[in-house]
Amino acid sequence: MSLDEMLGGKGDEGTRLGMVISGSLTEGVEVRLDPNTSIEDVKIGAFVTIKGNRLRFFGVVTDVSLESTDPSLRLSPPDVSNPYVAQVISGTSAFGTITVEPMLTLSDDPISILDGPQPAKTVPPHFAQTSTASEGDIQLIFGTEDERHFWIGNPLDMETRLCLDLAAFVQRSNGVFGKSGTGKTFLTRMLLIGILQKGDAVNLVFDMESEYGWKGYS
């Protein structure tokens, strides 16, 4: 079975964003957005896929930036009151880029593909096509909801159910990190509920602020 067959066919591809122009494994891969891709539609934390020659990379957007080929544009911005001029400059002299952190790779090799997603230890080549992650990509990486996989929510701006293999999750130490108000407590409750329902482990909770006890019932 090929990688495209596992993804449900070539029709199950995300929206094209742009192509790889530079980067590294430690600093992230820089992707130049296509002229018809609005930078306002790409958000930090979004899942993307990069199609290399032999590997399909699964990563996360970590930064969004504006770039230009002409340094003088910063000091002397052009008159863009004319929509035609603005359209010509946007995407050519001025363009948007995103930084993607490669997390996992999937091989096109029929033998290696059976091993499933592997940690990314290399980067895609120059000009590799970058797209938003499709529903098939999410399901192939995280699995589908069943007796083993627990639904914990949805990816950013997607309706696809994101599931977690709790049996594998409890085999290592884990943490939930994020800024204030991003839902760390709620996500932790979901994880505790899933572990309890599946019976994969026993939880010992040190609830210093009573977030998971009697005050955390809603």
XYZ file of N, CA and C in Angstrom:
654
model
N 0.848 -1.200 0.000
C 0.000 0.000 0.000
C 0.882 1.249 0.000
N 0.558 2.185 -0.891
C 1.327 3.414 -0.983
C 0.865 4.412 0.066
N 1.653 5.484 0.226
C 1.302 6.516 1.187
C 0.030 7.232 0.777
N -0.153 7.465 -0.527
C -1.364 8.126 -0.999
C -2.598 7.281 -0.714
N -2.462 5.951 -0.815
C -3.591 5.064 -0.516
C -3.922 5.106 0.967
N -2.903 5.173 1.813
C -3.144 5.247 3.247
C -3.801 6.565 3.631
N -3.522 7.612 2.843
C -4.122 8.920 3.100
C -5.493 9.057 2.471
N -5.950 8.001 1.833
C -7.274 8.052 1.233
C -7.251 8.530 -0.202
N -6.069 8.507 -0.856
C -5.982 8.951 -2.229
C -5.495 10.383 -2.321
N -5.091 10.761 -3.511
C -4.557 12.104 -3.721
C -5.619 13.185 -3.564
N -6.886 12.793 -3.603
C -7.929 13.783 -3.447
C -8.020 14.321 -2.040
N -7.410 13.611 -1.095
C -7.473 14.039 0.301
C -6.216 14.817 0.647
N -5.981 15.906 -0.050
C -4.828 16.749 0.212
C -5.297 18.096 0.712
N -4.471 18.708 1.565
C -4.817 20.007 2.095
C -4.626 21.109 1.066
N -4.935 22.317 1.464
C -4.791 23.471 0.593
C -3.323 23.862 0.479
N -2.866 24.074 -0.746
C -1.462 24.453 -0.951
C -1.203 25.821 -0.351
N -0.069 25.945 0.358
C 0.327 27.200 0.982
C 1.488 27.867 0.259
N 2.499 27.084 -0.101
C 3.683 27.642 -0.740
C 4.755 26.586 -0.890
N 6.033 27.031 -0.898
C 7.129 26.091 -1.078
C 8.296 26.443 -0.161
N 9.082 25.436 0.143
C 10.235 25.586 1.038
C 11.335 26.369 0.331
N 11.898 27.361 1.019
C 12.995 28.146 0.433
C 14.273 28.089 1.268
N 14.160 27.743 2.562
C 15.365 27.652 3.398
C 14.971 27.030 4.735
N 15.956 26.942 5.648
C 15.662 26.452 6.985
C 16.605 25.371 7.451
N 16.351 24.911 8.668
C 17.143 23.842 9.256
C 16.257 23.050 10.212
N 16.775 21.915 10.651
C 15.997 21.075 11.545
C 15.833 21.719 12.910
N 16.839 22.444 13.365
C 16.779 23.050 14.696
C 16.024 24.376 14.696
N 16.179 25.164 13.626
C 15.554 26.485 13.575
C 14.186 26.469 12.897
N 13.873 25.398 12.200
C 12.619 25.327 11.475
C 12.796 25.588 9.998
N 11.824 25.180 9.214
C 11.859 25.321 7.761
C 11.072 26.557 7.353
N 11.678 27.389 6.500
C 11.012 28.609 6.036
C 10.270 28.322 4.732
N 9.014 28.689 4.711
C 8.155 28.439 3.551
C 7.672 29.771 3.000
N 7.905 30.013 1.732
C 7.396 31.231 1.078
C 5.974 30.964 0.613
N 5.051 31.808 1.043
C 3.651 31.638 0.688
C 3.407 32.014 -0.763
N 2.488 31.299 -1.401
C 2.093 31.632 -2.764
C 1.399 32.989 -2.790
N 1.449 33.688 -3.939
C 0.796 34.997 -4.027
C -0.694 34.969 -3.713
N -1.358 33.844 -4.033
C -2.798 33.758 -3.781
C -3.134 33.234 -2.390
N -2.111 33.034 -1.550
C -2.334 32.582 -0.178
C -2.305 33.786 0.758
N -3.382 34.023 1.449
C -3.450 35.148 2.378
C -2.716 34.801 3.664
N -1.780 35.657 4.048
C -1.017 35.403 5.269
C -1.924 35.461 6.495
N -3.049 36.152 6.380
C -3.978 36.261 7.502
C -4.707 34.943 7.769
N -4.661 34.019 6.805
C -5.340 32.735 6.973
C -4.447 31.677 7.613
N -3.153 31.986 7.775
C -2.211 31.022 8.352
C -1.921 31.427 9.790
N -2.144 30.507 10.715
C -2.003 30.821 12.127
C -0.938 29.930 12.784
N -0.309 30.486 13.806
C 0.652 29.702 14.586
C -0.079 28.542 15.265
N 0.518 27.372 15.210
C -0.088 26.180 15.794
C -0.817 25.317 14.789
N -0.974 25.809 13.555
C -1.665 25.030 12.537
C -0.788 23.869 12.068
N -1.423 22.745 11.730
C -0.708 21.580 11.217
C -0.534 21.715 9.706
N 0.657 21.399 9.216
C 0.931 21.436 7.779
C 1.711 20.189 7.384
N 1.672 19.893 6.091
C 2.460 18.787 5.546
C 3.348 19.324 4.438
N 4.545 18.776 4.340
C 5.503 19.149 3.304
C 5.868 17.878 2.536
N 5.668 17.919 1.236
C 5.892 16.741 0.408
C 7.284 16.773 -0.184
N 8.191 15.953 0.357
C 9.541 15.849 -0.161
C 9.622 14.844 -1.292
N 10.839 14.471 -1.661
C 11.023 13.506 -2.748
C 10.651 12.095 -2.323
N 11.023 11.710 -1.113
C 10.723 10.363 -0.619
C 9.959 10.366 0.696
N 9.889 11.521 1.353
C 9.247 11.611 2.653
C 8.158 12.663 2.641
N 7.134 12.438 3.418
C 6.115 13.446 3.674
C 6.319 13.919 5.113
N 6.551 15.214 5.288
C 6.836 15.790 6.590
C 5.555 16.351 7.199
N 5.372 16.092 8.481
C 4.237 16.613 9.230
C 4.788 17.573 10.272
N 4.330 18.840 10.225
C 4.891 19.833 11.128
C 3.866 20.827 11.633
N 4.365 21.778 12.420
C 3.524 22.789 13.051
C 4.071 24.171 12.709
N 3.179 25.110 12.393
C 3.582 26.484 12.121
C 3.990 27.153 13.433
N 5.213 27.660 13.488
C 5.719 28.285 14.711
C 5.903 29.794 14.582
N 5.892 30.318 13.348
C 6.069 31.759 13.177
C 5.501 32.174 11.828
N 5.050 33.430 11.762
C 4.532 34.032 10.531
C 5.211 35.386 10.374
N 5.709 35.687 9.182
C 6.446 36.937 8.999
C 6.225 37.505 7.606
N 6.576 38.790 7.457
C 6.515 39.502 6.183
C 7.932 39.752 5.685
N 8.175 39.497 4.402
C 9.499 39.669 3.819
C 9.384 40.457 2.519
N 10.526 40.915 2.013
C 10.554 41.628 0.739
C 11.897 41.388 0.061
N 11.899 41.433 -1.258
C 13.135 41.254 -2.022
C 13.902 42.557 -2.165
N 13.226 43.683 -1.947
C 13.842 44.998 -2.086
C 13.870 45.690 -0.724
N 15.063 45.863 -0.114
C 15.152 46.511 1.207
C 14.582 47.927 1.232
N 14.541 48.600 0.068
C 14.055 49.981 0.038
C 12.553 50.070 0.294
N 11.839 48.946 0.195
C 10.401 48.967 0.447
C 10.096 49.351 1.888
N 11.017 49.059 2.786
C 10.796 49.402 4.194
C 10.921 50.910 4.422
N 11.867 51.537 3.699
C 12.109 52.963 3.891
C 11.202 53.819 3.018
N 10.891 53.315 1.830
C 10.050 54.077 0.901
C 8.952 53.168 0.354
N 7.908 52.959 1.128
C 6.816 52.099 0.670
C 6.184 52.659 -0.598
N 5.812 51.803 -1.532
C 5.206 52.269 -2.780
C 3.774 52.744 -2.555
N 3.276 53.505 -3.498
C 1.896 53.969 -3.459
C 0.990 52.835 -3.923
N 0.280 52.261 -2.984
C -0.579 51.118 -3.303
C -2.052 51.520 -3.336
N -2.307 52.800 -3.532
C -3.707 53.231 -3.655
C -4.346 52.642 -4.899
N -3.509 52.360 -5.907
C -3.995 51.681 -7.109
C -4.017 50.179 -6.837
N -5.188 49.538 -6.885
C -5.278 48.096 -6.589
C -4.393 47.246 -7.492
N -4.212 47.665 -8.725
C -3.374 46.887 -9.647
C -1.919 46.892 -9.190
N -1.419 48.061 -8.780
C -0.045 48.165 -8.288
C 0.142 47.310 -7.046
N -0.826 47.370 -6.147
C -0.749 46.575 -4.920
C -0.719 45.091 -5.225
N -1.498 44.668 -6.216
C -1.549 43.256 -6.576
C -0.243 42.795 -7.199
N 0.380 43.660 -8.002
C 1.645 43.297 -8.645
C 2.762 43.163 -7.617
N 2.820 44.113 -6.695
C 3.892 44.090 -5.692
C 3.709 42.941 -4.710
N 2.473 42.711 -4.278
C 2.206 41.636 -3.327
C 2.453 40.282 -3.979
N 3.290 39.504 -3.378
C 3.609 38.178 -3.893
C 4.865 38.151 -4.735
N 5.370 39.327 -5.166
C 6.608 39.385 -5.946
C 7.695 40.075 -5.131
N 7.622 41.410 -5.059
C 8.602 42.140 -4.250
C 8.322 41.986 -2.759
N 7.057 41.893 -2.404
C 6.660 41.709 -1.005
C 5.875 40.415 -0.892
N 6.197 39.630 0.122
C 5.550 38.327 0.260
C 5.567 37.899 1.726
N 4.807 36.895 2.025
C 4.744 36.357 3.379
C 5.461 35.029 3.487
N 5.980 34.739 4.668
C 6.631 33.453 4.926
C 6.128 32.889 6.249
N 6.224 31.598 6.377
C 5.917 30.928 7.635
C 7.079 30.011 7.998
N 7.275 29.811 9.276
C 8.285 28.882 9.766
C 7.583 27.636 10.275
N 8.018 26.497 9.784
C 7.409 25.218 10.142
C 8.436 24.357 10.876
N 8.051 23.834 12.015
C 8.912 22.901 12.750
C 8.546 21.474 12.348
N 9.421 20.779 11.603
C 9.125 19.388 11.231
C 9.093 18.500 12.473
N 8.017 17.764 12.636
C 7.863 16.915 13.808
C 7.985 15.429 13.465
N 7.304 15.012 12.387
C 7.261 13.601 12.019
C 7.461 13.447 10.518
N 7.853 12.245 10.113
C 7.994 11.929 8.696
C 7.276 10.620 8.389
N 6.771 10.533 7.169
C 6.158 9.315 6.652
C 6.859 8.966 5.356
N 7.266 7.717 5.204
C 8.033 7.297 4.040
C 7.126 6.750 2.951
N 7.555 6.930 1.691
C 6.846 6.349 0.546
C 7.229 4.890 0.344
N 8.246 4.425 1.056
C 8.691 3.039 0.927
C 7.617 2.104 1.477
N 7.116 1.150 0.674
C 6.063 0.248 1.146
C 6.425 -0.528 2.399
N 7.721 -0.793 2.612
C 8.148 -1.531 3.800
C 8.231 -0.604 5.003
N 8.874 0.553 4.812
C 9.047 1.491 5.919
C 7.727 2.111 6.362
N 6.758 2.205 5.454
C 5.503 2.860 5.788
C 4.727 2.090 6.845
N 5.016 0.781 6.948
C 4.335 -0.038 7.952
C 4.779 0.325 9.370
N 5.943 0.956 9.499
C 6.427 1.361 10.818
C 5.710 2.593 11.336
N 4.944 3.254 10.468
C 4.186 4.419 10.896
C 5.034 5.672 10.940
N 4.495 6.752 11.474
C 5.232 8.027 11.550
C 6.483 7.891 12.409
N 7.561 8.543 11.965
C 8.833 8.521 12.679
C 9.258 9.953 13.012
N 10.021 10.153 14.103
C 10.502 11.500 14.420
C 11.320 12.081 13.270
N 11.117 13.363 12.983
C 11.833 14.016 11.893
C 13.299 14.196 12.266
N 14.192 13.662 11.438
C 15.626 13.792 11.658
C 16.327 14.440 10.474
N 15.553 14.962 9.547
C 16.089 15.663 8.396
C 15.072 16.713 7.967
N 15.335 17.408 6.877
C 14.436 18.461 6.400
C 14.075 18.191 4.946
N 12.963 18.742 4.479
C 12.595 18.579 3.075
C 13.512 19.398 2.169
N 13.582 19.071 0.877
C 14.459 19.804 -0.045
C 13.880 21.161 -0.421
N 14.707 21.976 -1.069
C 14.238 23.260 -1.585
C 13.039 23.049 -2.510
N 12.104 23.992 -2.438
C 10.940 24.069 -3.319
C 9.924 22.948 -3.085
N 10.043 22.242 -1.947
C 9.060 21.206 -1.628
C 7.696 21.844 -1.370
N 6.651 21.219 -1.891
C 5.306 21.758 -1.765
C 4.812 21.643 -0.325
N 4.259 22.728 0.175
C 3.733 22.786 1.541
C 2.238 23.047 1.498
N 1.481 22.278 2.271
C 0.026 22.392 2.275
C -0.492 22.281 3.701
N -1.720 22.726 3.892
C -2.371 22.493 5.180
C -2.609 21.001 5.355
N -2.558 20.532 6.574
C -2.798 19.111 6.835
C -4.254 18.780 6.543
N -4.477 17.673 5.867
C -5.825 17.231 5.538
C -6.362 16.325 6.641
N -7.627 15.982 6.515
C -8.234 15.064 7.488
C -7.539 13.712 7.462
N -7.145 13.264 6.260
C -6.431 11.995 6.151
C -5.080 12.035 6.838
N -4.379 13.189 6.739
C -3.088 13.335 7.427
C -3.263 13.214 8.933
N -4.270 13.908 9.471
C -4.515 13.891 10.915
C -4.831 12.479 11.392
N -5.675 11.786 10.652
C -6.062 10.437 11.058
C -4.900 9.459 10.959
N -4.050 9.651 9.959
C -2.908 8.760 9.806
C -1.898 8.964 10.932
N -1.732 10.211 11.380
C -0.782 10.505 12.442
C -1.337 10.133 13.811
N -2.565 10.562 14.097
C -3.127 10.427 15.439
C -4.100 9.257 15.592
N -4.522 8.657 14.484
C -5.468 7.564 14.561
C -6.905 8.055 14.573
N -7.836 7.115 14.549
C -9.257 7.433 14.601
C -9.839 6.954 15.925
N -10.943 7.544 16.317
C -11.552 7.235 17.603
C -12.008 5.780 17.653
N -11.490 5.026 18.625
C -11.868 3.627 18.821
C -11.594 3.255 20.267
N -11.513 1.966 20.551
C -11.297 1.508 21.923
C -9.936 1.938 22.467
N -8.992 2.166 21.571
C -7.635 2.519 21.993
C -7.394 4.019 21.959
N -8.048 4.711 21.042
C -7.800 6.140 20.841
C -8.941 6.965 21.422
N -8.570 7.990 22.175
C -9.518 8.842 22.891
C -9.576 10.211 22.221
N -10.770 10.682 21.911
C -10.950 11.979 21.261
C -10.757 13.089 22.292
N -9.774 13.983 22.028
C -9.487 15.056 22.986
C -9.828 16.443 22.443
N -10.227 16.539 21.180
C -10.589 17.844 20.632
C -10.363 17.906 19.140
N -10.274 19.121 18.615
C -10.099 19.336 17.188
C -8.880 20.230 16.940
N -8.150 19.974 15.855
C -7.030 20.857 15.514
C -7.522 22.270 15.213
N -6.602 23.217 15.208
C -6.931 24.612 14.963
C -7.608 24.775 13.608
N -8.805 25.388 13.609
C -9.568 25.680 12.386
C -9.901 24.431 11.588
N -10.050 23.293 12.247
C -10.416 22.061 11.561
C -11.522 21.363 12.326
N -12.362 20.605 11.593
C -13.436 19.845 12.214
C -13.029 18.407 12.494
N -11.832 18.032 12.042
C -11.353 16.669 12.228
C -11.147 16.354 13.708
N -11.548 15.177 14.118
C -11.359 14.758 15.500
C -9.908 14.330 15.725
N -9.274 14.972 16.688
C -7.896 14.641 17.025
C -7.907 13.680 18.214
N -7.319 12.514 18.007
C -7.366 11.457 19.020
C -5.977 11.197 19.599
N -5.973 10.574 20.753
C -4.730 10.284 21.469
C -4.698 8.818 21.861
N -3.586 8.170 21.574
C -3.383 6.784 21.980
C -3.000 6.793 23.460
N -3.982 6.612 24.333
C -3.741 6.734 25.767
C -2.815 5.653 26.304
N -2.890 4.455 25.722
C -2.015 3.372 26.184
C -0.546 3.734 25.979
N -0.242 4.393 24.853
C 1.135 4.849 24.609
C 1.438 6.122 25.395
N 0.417 6.963 25.603
C 0.596 8.235 26.304
C 1.062 8.021 27.742
N 0.498 7.039 28.447
C 0.810 6.843 29.862
C 2.130 6.115 30.083
N 2.792 5.717 29.005
C 4.064 5.017 29.162
C 5.218 5.971 29.446
N 4.989 7.291 29.258
C 6.042 8.271 29.484
C 5.508 9.421 30.325
N 6.431 10.220 30.844
C 6.042 11.418 31.572
C 5.588 12.475 30.569
N 4.520 13.178 30.872
C 3.960 14.171 29.969
C 3.605 15.439 30.735
N 3.468 16.510 30.014
C 3.080 17.783 30.617
C 2.180 18.554 29.679
N 1.330 19.403 30.242
C 0.449 20.276 29.465
C 0.909 21.706 29.707
N 1.390 22.366 28.649
C 1.958 23.700 28.776
C 1.198 24.678 27.890
N 1.180 25.933 28.297
C 0.517 26.957 27.504
C 0.373 28.240 28.294
N -0.008 29.298 27.598
C -0.215 30.585 28.239
C -1.496 30.562 29.070
N -1.636 31.547 29.935
C -2.838 31.648 30.766
C -4.073 31.811 29.880
N -5.098 31.053 30.201
C -6.346 31.155 29.470
C -6.439 30.334 28.208
N -5.424 29.509 27.922
C -5.466 28.713 26.698
C -6.143 27.359 26.885
N -6.535 27.025 28.110
C -7.286 25.785 28.323
C -6.475 24.625 28.857
N -5.387 24.912 29.577
C -4.552 23.833 30.122
C -5.326 22.975 31.111
N -6.073 23.636 32.002
C -6.823 22.891 33.022
C -7.880 22.010 32.373
N -8.585 22.556 31.400
C -9.641 21.791 30.727
C -9.050 20.586 30.001
N -7.923 20.784 29.292
C -7.301 19.679 28.572
C -6.810 18.611 29.537
N -6.247 19.036 30.663
C -5.785 18.063 31.657
C -6.948 17.239 32.190
N -8.084 17.890 32.419
C -9.269 17.147 32.861
C -9.679 16.099 31.825
N -9.638 16.498 30.556
C -9.983 15.554 29.492
C -9.049 14.352 29.500
N -7.764 14.605 29.685
C -6.801 13.507 29.718
C -7.051 12.587 30.917
N -7.324 13.188 32.079
C -7.598 12.383 33.264
C -8.864 11.541 33.077
N -9.889 12.142 32.469
C -11.131 11.403 32.206
C -10.883 10.244 31.262
N -10.109 10.503 30.199
C -9.827 9.445 29.237
C -9.052 8.300 29.851
N -8.034 8.629 30.643
C -7.253 7.574 31.305
C -8.123 6.779 32.263
N -9.030 7.465 32.949
C -9.933 6.791 33.885
C -10.901 5.873 33.155
N -11.474 6.364 32.052
C -12.440 5.565 31.305
C -11.798 4.345 30.665
N -10.592 4.525 30.121
C -9.923 3.421 29.445
C -9.256 2.459 30.431
N -9.038 2.921 31.665
C -8.396 2.066 32.655
C -6.947 1.775 32.342
N -6.258 2.746 31.704
C -4.873 2.520 31.300
C -3.875 2.787 32.421
N -4.258 3.575 33.430
C -3.328 3.919 34.500
C -4.113 4.431 35.698
N -3.398 4.606 36.804
C -3.970 5.189 38.017
C -3.404 6.593 38.162
N -4.254 7.573 38.468
C -3.829 8.968 38.569
C -3.711 9.402 40.029
N -2.586 9.991 40.375
C -2.398 10.628 41.672
C -2.237 12.121 41.405
N -3.223 12.927 41.803
C -3.264 14.341 41.452
C -2.941 15.193 42.672
N -1.924 16.033 42.565
C -1.618 17.018 43.604
C -2.300 18.325 43.200
N -3.482 18.559 43.749
C -4.354 19.650 43.328
C -4.178 20.838 44.262
N -3.130 21.638 44.019
C -2.786 22.734 44.918
C -3.840 23.840 44.934
N -4.494 24.077 43.794
C -5.454 25.167 43.695
C -6.884 24.657 43.500
N -7.104 23.391 43.782
C -8.434 22.787 43.689
C -9.054 22.964 42.308
N -8.236 22.788 41.277
C -8.740 22.904 39.907
C -9.362 21.608 39.407
N -9.024 20.506 40.042
C -9.514 19.218 39.564
C -10.380 18.509 40.610
N -10.617 19.160 41.727
C -11.393 18.553 42.795
C -12.820 19.083 42.853
N -13.272 19.434 44.050
C -14.663 19.833 44.253
C -15.004 21.136 43.535
N -14.015 22.024 43.327
C -14.296 23.277 42.636
C -14.208 23.151 41.128
N -13.802 22.002 40.630
C -13.646 21.826 39.203
C -14.679 20.914 38.602
N -15.917 21.046 39.054
C -16.947 20.114 38.595
C -17.642 20.546 37.330
N -17.561 21.835 36.937
C -18.313 22.313 35.763
C -17.567 21.969 34.484
